[in-house]
Short mmCIF file of C-alpha atoms in Angstrom, two decimals:
data_model
loop_
_atom_site.label_atom_id
_atom_site.label_comp_id
_atom_site.label_asym_id
_atom_site.label_seq_id
_atom_site.Cartn_x
_atom_site.Cartn_y
_atom_site.Cartn_z
CA MET V 1 -20.57 9.01 -2.42
CA SER V 2 -18.59 9.61 -5.58
CA GLU V 3 -20.45 8.73 -8.76
CA ALA V 4 -17.15 8.02 -10.45
CA GLY V 5 -16.46 5.03 -8.23
CA PHE V 6 -13.11 4.09 -6.77
CA GLN V 7 -9.95 2.88 -8.41
CA TRP V 8 -7.38 0.55 -6.95
CA LYS V 9 -4.08 -0.98 -7.85
CA PRO V 10 -2.62 -4.32 -6.81
CA ILE V 11 -0.08 -4.45 -3.98
CA GLY V 12 1.24 -7.78 -5.26
CA SER V 13 0.09 -11.07 -6.71
CA VAL V 14 -0.53 -14.70 -5.79
CA ARG V 15 1.82 -17.53 -6.70
CA SER V 16 -0.51 -20.50 -6.80
CA PRO V 17 -0.41 -24.09 -8.09
CA PHE V 18 -3.74 -23.42 -9.85
CA GLN V 19 -3.61 -22.31 -13.49
CA SER V 20 -7.32 -22.75 -14.21
CA THR V 21 -10.48 -22.54 -12.11
CA GLN V 22 -11.20 -26.23 -12.79
CA GLU V 23 -8.21 -27.16 -10.64
CA ILE V 24 -9.49 -25.37 -7.53
CA PRO V 25 -11.38 -27.63 -5.07
CA LYS V 26 -15.04 -26.54 -4.89
CA GLY V 27 -18.33 -27.62 -3.42
CA LEU V 28 -19.33 -29.20 -0.11
CA GLY V 29 -16.43 -30.32 2.00
CA ALA V 30 -13.81 -28.84 -0.35
CA LYS V 31 -10.53 -28.38 1.47
CA HIS V 32 -8.29 -25.44 0.69
CA GLU V 33 -4.91 -26.66 1.78
CA ALA V 34 -2.78 -25.65 -1.19
CA ALA V 35 0.49 -23.89 -0.44
CA GLY V 36 1.68 -20.89 -2.36
CA PHE V 37 3.11 -17.42 -2.02
CA LEU V 38 1.83 -13.90 -1.69
CA GLU V 39 4.42 -11.90 -3.62
CA ILE V 40 4.27 -8.28 -2.52
CA LEU V 41 5.62 -5.45 -4.67
CA PRO V 42 9.07 -4.17 -3.60
CA GLU V 43 7.68 -0.68 -2.89
CA MET V 44 5.11 -2.19 -0.49
CA GLU V 45 7.46 -4.46 1.48
CA THR V 46 7.76 -2.08 4.46
CA GLY V 47 4.02 -2.55 5.00
CA LEU V 48 4.70 -6.17 5.98
CA THR V 49 6.60 -5.17 9.15
CA ASP V 50 5.58 -7.42 12.09
CA ILE V 51 3.23 -9.53 9.99
CA GLU V 52 5.22 -12.64 11.03
CA GLY V 53 3.49 -12.61 14.42
CA PHE V 54 0.11 -13.51 12.96
CA SER V 55 -0.81 -17.10 12.21
CA HIS V 56 -3.61 -16.19 9.79
CA LEU V 57 -4.13 -13.40 7.27
CA ILE V 58 -7.15 -12.11 5.41
CA VAL V 59 -6.27 -11.61 1.76
CA LEU V 60 -8.44 -9.42 -0.46
CA TRP V 61 -7.92 -9.97 -4.15
CA VAL V 62 -9.47 -9.50 -7.57
CA PHE V 63 -11.43 -12.12 -9.54
CA ASP V 64 -9.53 -10.83 -12.56
CA ARG V 65 -10.54 -13.70 -14.84
CA SER V 66 -14.25 -13.45 -14.05
CA GLU V 67 -16.51 -11.35 -16.26
CA GLY V 68 -19.76 -9.62 -15.39
CA TYR V 69 -22.03 -10.58 -12.53
CA SER V 70 -25.27 -12.39 -11.64
CA LEU V 71 -27.39 -11.30 -8.69
CA VAL V 72 -28.61 -14.89 -8.29
CA GLY V 73 -26.71 -18.08 -8.98
CA THR V 74 -26.35 -21.73 -8.02
CA PRO V 75 -23.10 -22.34 -6.13
CA PRO V 76 -21.04 -25.56 -6.49
CA SER V 77 -22.04 -26.48 -2.92
CA ASP V 78 -25.78 -26.60 -3.59
CA ASN V 79 -28.30 -27.39 -6.31
CA ARG V 80 -30.49 -24.39 -5.49
CA PRO V 81 -29.95 -20.75 -6.47
CA HIS V 82 -29.05 -18.07 -3.91
CA GLY V 83 -28.37 -14.33 -3.94
CA VAL V 84 -24.80 -13.40 -4.79
CA PHE V 85 -24.31 -11.67 -1.41
CA ALA V 86 -25.23 -14.94 0.31
CA THR V 87 -22.55 -16.83 -1.64
CA ARG V 88 -18.84 -16.61 -2.44
CA SER V 89 -19.52 -16.55 -6.20
CA PRO V 90 -16.83 -14.86 -8.36
CA ARG V 91 -19.52 -13.20 -10.49
CA ARG V 92 -20.09 -10.30 -8.07
CA PRO V 93 -20.92 -6.63 -8.77
CA ASN V 94 -17.47 -5.80 -7.36
CA PRO V 95 -15.33 -8.89 -8.08
CA ILE V 96 -13.37 -8.90 -4.83
CA GLY V 97 -12.32 -12.26 -3.42
CA LEU V 98 -11.52 -12.96 0.22
CA THR V 99 -9.37 -15.82 1.45
CA VAL V 100 -8.11 -16.55 4.94
CA VAL V 101 -4.66 -18.11 4.67
CA GLU V 102 -2.24 -19.49 7.23
CA LEU V 103 1.10 -17.71 7.24
CA ILE V 104 3.87 -20.29 7.21
CA ALA V 105 6.94 -18.10 6.73
CA ARG V 106 8.07 -14.73 5.47
CA ASP V 107 11.11 -14.21 3.28
CA GLY V 108 11.33 -10.49 2.58
CA ARG V 109 8.40 -9.60 0.38
CA MET V 110 7.42 -13.25 -0.19
CA LEU V 111 4.87 -14.67 2.20
CA ARG V 112 4.65 -18.45 2.15
CA VAL V 113 1.06 -19.37 2.96
CA CYS V 114 -1.28 -22.32 3.15
CA GLY V 115 -4.94 -22.32 2.15
CA ILE V 116 -4.65 -20.82 -1.33
CA ASP V 117 -7.80 -20.95 -3.48
CA MET V 118 -6.81 -18.30 -6.00
CA LEU V 119 -5.43 -18.70 -9.50
CA ASP V 120 -1.75 -18.13 -10.21
CA GLY V 121 -1.12 -14.45 -10.88
CA THR V 122 -4.22 -13.19 -9.06
CA PRO V 123 -3.81 -9.50 -8.13
CA ILE V 124 -3.76 -8.82 -4.38
CA LEU V 125 -5.49 -5.68 -3.12
CA ASP V 126 -4.93 -5.86 0.61
CA ILE V 127 -3.75 -8.02 3.49
CA LYS V 128 -5.17 -7.72 7.00
CA PRO V 129 -4.37 -9.64 10.18
CA TYR V 130 -7.01 -12.19 11.25
CA LEU V 131 -7.81 -11.06 14.78
CA SER V 132 -10.80 -12.92 16.19
CA ASN V 133 -13.49 -15.50 15.67
CA ILE V 134 -17.26 -15.32 15.98
CA PRO V 135 -18.35 -17.44 18.98
CA PRO V 136 -19.29 -20.78 17.32
CA GLU V 137 -22.52 -21.07 19.30
CA ARG V 138 -23.72 -17.84 17.68
CA LEU V 139 -22.86 -18.76 14.10
CA ARG V 140 -25.65 -19.72 11.70
CA ARG V 141 -24.79 -20.73 8.14
CA GLY V 142 -28.14 -20.60 6.33
CA TRP V 143 -28.48 -22.41 3.03
CA LEU V 144 -24.98 -23.88 3.31
CA ALA V 145 -25.82 -25.74 6.52
CA GLU V 146 -29.04 -26.96 4.89
CA ALA V 147 -27.20 -28.15 1.78
CA GLU V 148 -24.67 -29.98 3.95
CA GLU V 149 -27.46 -31.66 5.86
CA ARG V 150 -29.20 -32.75 2.67
CA ALA V 151 -25.91 -34.13 1.38
CA GLY V 152 -25.31 -35.97 4.62
CA ALA V 153 -22.03 -34.11 4.87
CA LYS V 154 -22.48 -33.06 8.47
CA ARG V 155 -19.55 -31.26 10.10
CA MET T 1 -2.30 -7.63 -14.33
CA SER T 2 -3.81 -4.46 -15.75
CA GLU T 3 -1.65 -1.39 -15.31
CA ALA T 4 -4.78 0.71 -15.22
CA GLY T 5 -5.98 -0.87 -12.00
CA PHE T 6 -9.56 -1.80 -11.23
CA GLN T 7 -12.58 0.37 -10.75
CA TRP T 8 -15.54 -0.37 -8.54
CA LYS T 9 -18.84 1.14 -7.63
CA PRO T 10 -20.72 0.92 -4.33
CA ILE T 11 -23.61 -1.56 -3.98
CA GLY T 12 -25.07 0.50 -1.13
CA SER T 13 -24.10 2.45 1.95
CA VAL T 14 -23.95 2.21 5.73
CA ARG T 15 -26.46 3.90 8.05
CA SER T 16 -24.42 4.37 11.20
CA PRO T 17 -24.72 6.35 14.44
CA PHE T 18 -21.15 7.60 13.86
CA GLN T 19 -20.73 10.94 12.07
CA SER T 20 -17.02 11.36 12.81
CA THR T 21 -14.13 8.96 13.37
CA GLN T 22 -13.68 10.30 16.93
CA GLU T 23 -17.01 8.68 17.88
CA ILE T 24 -15.94 5.16 16.88
CA PRO T 25 -14.59 3.02 19.76
CA LYS T 26 -10.88 2.29 19.17
CA GLY T 27 -7.92 0.72 20.89
CA LEU T 28 -7.49 -2.28 23.17
CA GLY T 29 -10.74 -3.82 24.33
CA ALA T 30 -12.87 -1.57 22.12
CA LYS T 31 -16.30 -3.10 21.63
CA HIS T 32 -18.11 -2.71 18.34
CA GLU T 33 -21.71 -3.20 19.33
CA ALA T 34 -23.34 -0.30 17.54
CA ALA T 35 -26.50 -1.06 15.59
CA GLY T 36 -27.14 0.33 12.16
CA PHE T 37 -28.26 -0.57 8.66
CA LEU T 38 -26.70 -1.71 5.45
CA GLU T 39 -28.82 0.03 2.82
CA ILE T 40 -28.45 -1.79 -0.48
CA LEU T 41 -29.25 -0.12 -3.80
CA PRO T 42 -32.66 -1.08 -5.27
CA GLU T 43 -31.04 -2.61 -8.37
CA MET T 44 -28.92 -4.90 -6.13
CA GLU T 45 -31.71 -6.14 -3.83
CA THR T 46 -32.14 -9.48 -5.63
CA GLY T 47 -28.56 -10.29 -4.64
CA LEU T 48 -29.70 -10.46 -1.00
CA THR T 49 -31.86 -13.57 -1.62
CA ASP T 50 -31.42 -16.08 1.25
CA ILE T 51 -29.06 -13.84 3.21
CA GLU T 52 -31.45 -14.04 6.19
CA GLY T 53 -30.14 -17.52 6.99
CA PHE T 54 -26.72 -16.25 8.00
CA SER T 55 -26.07 -14.88 11.47
CA HIS T 56 -22.92 -12.99 10.48
CA LEU T 57 -21.85 -11.15 7.34
CA ILE T 58 -18.49 -9.88 6.10
CA VAL T 59 -18.88 -6.33 4.82
CA LEU T 60 -16.25 -4.82 2.53
CA TRP T 61 -16.37 -1.04 2.33
CA VAL T 62 -14.38 2.04 1.40
CA PHE T 63 -12.49 4.26 3.83
CA ASP T 64 -13.87 7.15 1.77
CA ARG T 65 -12.86 9.84 4.26
CA SER T 66 -9.27 8.67 4.62
CA GLU T 67 -6.57 10.18 2.42
CA GLY T 68 -3.29 8.68 1.29
CA TYR T 69 -1.49 5.85 3.03
CA SER T 70 1.42 5.03 5.35
CA LEU T 71 3.26 1.73 5.09
CA VAL T 72 4.06 1.93 8.82
CA GLY T 73 1.97 3.44 11.57
CA THR T 74 1.14 3.26 15.26
CA PRO T 75 -2.37 1.86 15.81
CA PRO T 76 -4.68 3.05 18.64
CA SER T 77 -4.21 -0.34 20.33
CA ASP T 78 -0.43 -0.02 20.78
CA ASN T 79 2.30 2.53 21.34
CA ARG T 80 4.65 0.91 18.83
CA PRO T 81 4.61 1.19 15.04
CA HIS T 82 3.67 -1.75 12.80
CA GLY T 83 3.36 -2.39 9.07
CA VAL T 84 0.03 -1.40 7.56
CA PHE T 85 -0.69 -5.00 6.45
CA ALA T 86 -0.30 -6.12 10.08
CA THR T 87 -2.91 -3.58 11.23
CA ARG T 88 -6.45 -2.47 10.42
CA SER T 89 -5.33 1.12 9.73
CA PRO T 90 -7.57 3.13 7.38
CA ARG T 91 -4.48 4.61 5.69
CA ARG T 92 -3.92 1.64 3.36
CA PRO T 93 -2.65 1.50 -0.24
CA ASN T 94 -6.14 0.30 -1.20
CA PRO T 95 -8.46 1.82 1.41
CA ILE T 96 -10.80 -1.15 1.79
CA GLY T 97 -12.35 -1.74 5.20
CA LEU T 98 -13.65 -5.08 6.48
CA THR T 99 -16.19 -5.49 9.25
CA VAL T 100 -17.93 -8.63 10.45
CA VAL T 101 -21.46 -7.70 11.52
CA GLU T 102 -24.29 -9.69 13.04
CA LEU T 103 -27.42 -9.72 10.90
CA ILE T 104 -30.41 -8.92 13.09
CA ALA T 105 -33.17 -8.56 10.50
CA ARG T 106 -33.80 -7.92 6.85
CA ASP T 107 -36.49 -5.60 5.56
CA GLY T 108 -36.28 -5.62 1.78
CA ARG T 109 -33.02 -3.94 0.85
CA MET T 110 -32.34 -2.75 4.41
CA LEU T 111 -30.23 -5.07 6.56
CA ARG T 112 -30.38 -4.27 10.27
CA VAL T 113 -27.03 -5.23 11.74
CA CYS T 114 -25.04 -5.05 14.94
CA GLY T 115 -21.29 -4.44 15.18
CA ILE T 116 -21.02 -1.32 13.03
CA ASP T 117 -17.67 0.49 13.12
CA MET T 118 -18.07 2.52 9.95
CA LEU T 119 -19.06 6.15 9.51
CA ASP T 120 -22.54 7.08 8.39
CA GLY T 121 -22.73 7.08 4.60
CA THR T 122 -19.76 4.75 4.09
CA PRO T 123 -19.92 3.14 0.62
CA ILE T 124 -20.35 -0.65 0.66
CA LEU T 125 -18.48 -2.69 -1.97
CA ASP T 126 -19.51 -6.22 -1.15
CA ILE T 127 -21.23 -8.48 1.36
CA LYS T 128 -20.22 -12.12 1.88
CA PRO T 129 -21.59 -14.76 4.25
CA TYR T 130 -19.36 -15.56 7.24
CA LEU T 131 -18.88 -19.29 6.91
CA SER T 132 -16.28 -20.58 9.35
CA ASN T 133 -13.80 -19.80 12.10
CA ILE T 134 -10.11 -20.53 12.42
CA PRO T 135 -9.59 -23.12 15.18
CA PRO T 136 -8.80 -20.94 18.25
CA GLU T 137 -5.87 -23.14 19.29
CA ARG T 138 -4.17 -22.32 15.97
CA LEU T 139 -4.69 -18.56 16.10
CA ARG T 140 -1.74 -16.29 16.93
CA ARG T 141 -2.27 -12.54 17.14
CA GLY T 142 1.26 -11.14 17.07
CA TRP T 143 1.83 -7.58 18.26
CA LEU T 144 -1.81 -7.24 19.31
CA ALA T 145 -1.56 -10.08 21.82
CA GLU T 146 1.69 -8.57 23.10
CA ALA T 147 0.14 -5.11 23.46
CA GLU T 148 -2.81 -6.61 25.34
CA GLU T 149 -0.45 -8.43 27.65
CA ARG T 150 1.54 -5.27 28.34
CA ALA T 151 -1.70 -3.41 29.03
CA GLY T 152 -2.86 -6.19 31.35
CA ALA T 153 -5.97 -6.41 29.19
CA LYS T 154 -5.88 -10.17 28.84
CA ARG T 155 -8.79 -11.81 27.05
#
């Protein structure tokens, strides 16, 4: 393991309706249905070949307007604190965000997508095809399920 | 967007039965059922608080033994080339891997997990709780579904 760490560069950026974090739906039952674009750099466009066949994409991106990190914090979906690795908090040791978006259409290096929860201009690190689900009967959702139950927001 | 890029440091590393990439199951129908550990650094352990409640975790990690990248390549699951962002190839512009593992048990800063497909010693960048699935009736899997069909390996 290199002590120097790893360095990465964006492959593109997000075109989003959200200019500030306050505009992004958060908390229990928040829906991420905003449409936007993933704008990929011209020199990376060839990497998009055949991406049209996938309905959903995993986007890895940088919380570039978040500073520092907390190992424990209270998320918008609960009133109790939890460890950062048990939440989607932006204040992470490595500020990498993950969003699953629905691919609506591709126009060259512009991917029109639905399900955006990133700020406008967010740097994109990687895109991967969404391939499979966890069997629902095997999925447990810890504190989030408990918070939903307390809030009466059963799904 | 910073021209200098972003730099990250591992929060821990993977304890895996796989010492070389040849040992990792690949291609159509490959099952990732190997057990192993996510060993988190002592100074990050507090970030694991309440993680026990989640059955599945998303692990982001570094393809630290992969060099360079190809925008197009032929994956082990097909005999046709595809764009890197439509595959899980290790030879990515930003060599970040993503694996969904099942959390079996936690012992302090050691997470015993199932579903390992990383090499032993792989640096871990982040862990996030797996929260929800894409509705199966809305999921399309592009070239992978086509390759499975051609191979008669229907799922």
